[in-house]
Short mmCIF file of C-alpha atoms in Angstrom, two decimals:
data_model
loop_
_atom_site.label_atom_id
_atom_site.label_comp_id
_atom_site.label_asym_id
_atom_site.label_seq_id
_atom_site.Cartn_x
_atom_site.Cartn_y
_atom_site.Cartn_z
CA MET M 28 0.00 0.00 0.00
CA GLN M 29 2.91 2.33 0.82
CA LEU M 30 4.36 1.81 -2.67
CA LEU M 31 1.04 2.64 -4.26
CA ASN M 32 0.77 5.87 -2.25
CA GLU M 33 4.29 6.91 -3.26
CA SER M 34 3.56 6.20 -6.91
CA LEU M 35 0.35 8.16 -6.70
CA LEU M 36 2.20 11.08 -5.09
CA ASP M 37 4.85 11.03 -7.85
CA LEU M 38 2.10 10.93 -10.46
CA LYS M 39 0.38 13.94 -8.86
CA LYS M 40 3.67 15.90 -8.85
CA SER M 41 4.31 15.03 -12.49
CA LEU M 42 0.77 15.99 -13.44
CA LYS M 43 1.10 19.30 -11.59
CA SER M 44 4.38 20.01 -13.40
CA VAL M 45 2.81 19.21 -16.78
CA LEU M 46 -0.18 21.44 -16.02
CA GLU M 47 2.13 24.33 -15.06
CA LYS M 48 4.05 23.95 -18.32
CA ILE M 49 0.82 23.83 -20.33
CA SER M 50 -0.35 26.98 -18.57
CA MET M 51 2.94 28.73 -19.40
CA LEU M 52 2.68 27.64 -23.04
CA SER M 53 -0.89 28.86 -23.18
CA ASP M 54 0.18 32.27 -21.90
CA GLU M 55 2.95 32.43 -24.50
CA VAL M 56 0.57 31.48 -27.32
CA ASP M 57 -1.59 34.48 -26.41
CA ASN M 58 1.42 36.70 -27.18
CA PHE M 59 1.87 35.28 -30.70
CA ALA M 60 0.73 37.31 -33.70
CA LYS M 61 -2.41 36.09 -35.35
CA ARG M 62 -2.30 34.86 -38.94
CA THR M 63 -4.50 37.74 -40.11
CA ASP M 64 -2.12 40.24 -38.49
CA MET M 65 0.83 38.66 -40.30
CA ILE M 66 -1.02 38.74 -43.63
CA THR M 67 -1.80 42.43 -43.09
CA LEU M 68 1.86 43.16 -42.34
CA GLN M 69 2.93 41.20 -45.40
CA ARG M 70 0.57 43.25 -47.60
CA TYR M 71 1.93 46.52 -46.23
CA ILE M 72 5.51 45.42 -46.79
CA GLU M 73 4.75 44.32 -50.34
CA PHE M 74 2.95 47.62 -50.98
CA TRP M 75 5.84 49.73 -49.67
CA GLU M 76 8.51 47.65 -51.43
CA PRO M 77 11.28 48.67 -49.01
CA ILE M 78 13.88 47.13 -51.33
CA ASP M 79 13.19 50.00 -53.75
CA PHE M 80 13.94 52.68 -51.14
CA VAL M 81 17.09 54.68 -51.67
CA THR M 82 19.45 55.92 -49.03
CA ARG M 83 20.30 59.56 -48.47
CA LYS M 84 23.82 58.82 -49.70
CA GLU M 85 22.50 57.33 -52.95
CA VAL M 86 20.32 60.39 -53.58
CA ASN M 87 23.20 62.76 -52.88
CA ASN M 88 25.48 60.83 -55.23
CA PHE M 89 22.83 60.82 -57.95
CA LEU M 90 22.20 64.56 -57.61
CA ARG M 91 25.90 65.36 -57.61
CA ARG M 92 26.35 63.39 -60.84
CA LYS M 93 23.28 65.07 -62.36
CA PHE M 94 24.49 68.53 -61.35
CA LYS M 95 27.91 67.74 -62.79
CA GLU M 96 26.34 66.58 -66.09
CA ASP M 97 24.23 69.75 -66.29
CA ASN M 98 27.18 71.97 -65.24
CA ILE M 99 25.24 73.37 -62.29
CA PRO M 100 27.42 74.42 -59.36
CA ILE M 101 26.21 73.16 -55.98
CA SER M 102 26.05 75.33 -52.89
CA LYS M 103 25.98 73.72 -49.48
CA LYS M 104 23.18 74.81 -47.18
CA THR M 105 24.09 75.54 -43.59
CA SER M 106 22.22 76.83 -40.58
CA ASN M 107 23.85 80.23 -41.10
CA ASP M 108 22.07 81.47 -44.26
CA SER M 109 23.68 84.92 -44.20
CA LYS M 110 27.13 83.32 -44.30
CA VAL M 111 26.08 81.19 -47.27
CA LYS M 112 24.70 84.25 -49.07
CA GLU M 113 27.90 86.21 -48.46
CA ASP M 114 30.05 83.31 -49.64
CA SER M 115 27.93 82.67 -52.70
CA GLN M 116 27.90 86.38 -53.62
CA SER M 117 31.68 86.56 -53.48
CA GLU M 118 31.99 83.31 -55.44
CA ASN M 119 29.42 84.50 -57.99
CA LYS M 120 31.47 87.62 -58.63
CA GLU M 121 34.52 85.45 -59.23
CA ASN M 122 32.91 82.66 -61.25
CA LYS M 123 30.11 84.61 -62.94
CA LYS M 124 27.99 81.47 -62.57
CA PRO M 125 25.19 81.48 -59.99
CA LYS M 126 25.19 78.63 -57.51
CA VAL M 127 21.87 77.06 -56.69
CA SER M 128 20.73 74.57 -54.14
CA ILE M 129 19.40 71.16 -55.12
CA GLU M 130 15.86 72.29 -54.26
CA GLU M 131 16.14 75.31 -56.56
CA ALA M 132 17.61 73.37 -59.46
CA TYR M 133 15.16 70.48 -59.26
CA PRO M 134 11.93 71.67 -57.64
CA ASP M 135 9.27 69.18 -56.61
CA THR M 136 6.74 68.40 -59.28
CA ASP M 137 3.93 67.91 -56.78
#
């Protein structure tokens, strides 16, 4: 009878352990993303096509090449606009070619 009681006690402990693990797994499953959420994310990613995005460096390189092809001098914008104006005025007198910013040379078409 003693052996049966010990076996029953071990079985109860094992069952309790299994139930605790199942409860933990159940809690974790609640944190998983639902299939519909994943499909929605997939659609947004396909719509945005992030592979087609360009980096700031790529845009700058492209514009520099384009400006060079079109013989348009580039002026660098700084936070001190008066300094830029003074510099560009003195350079314009020397070069006789006006310098324009990227925004001025290629305005948005929106």
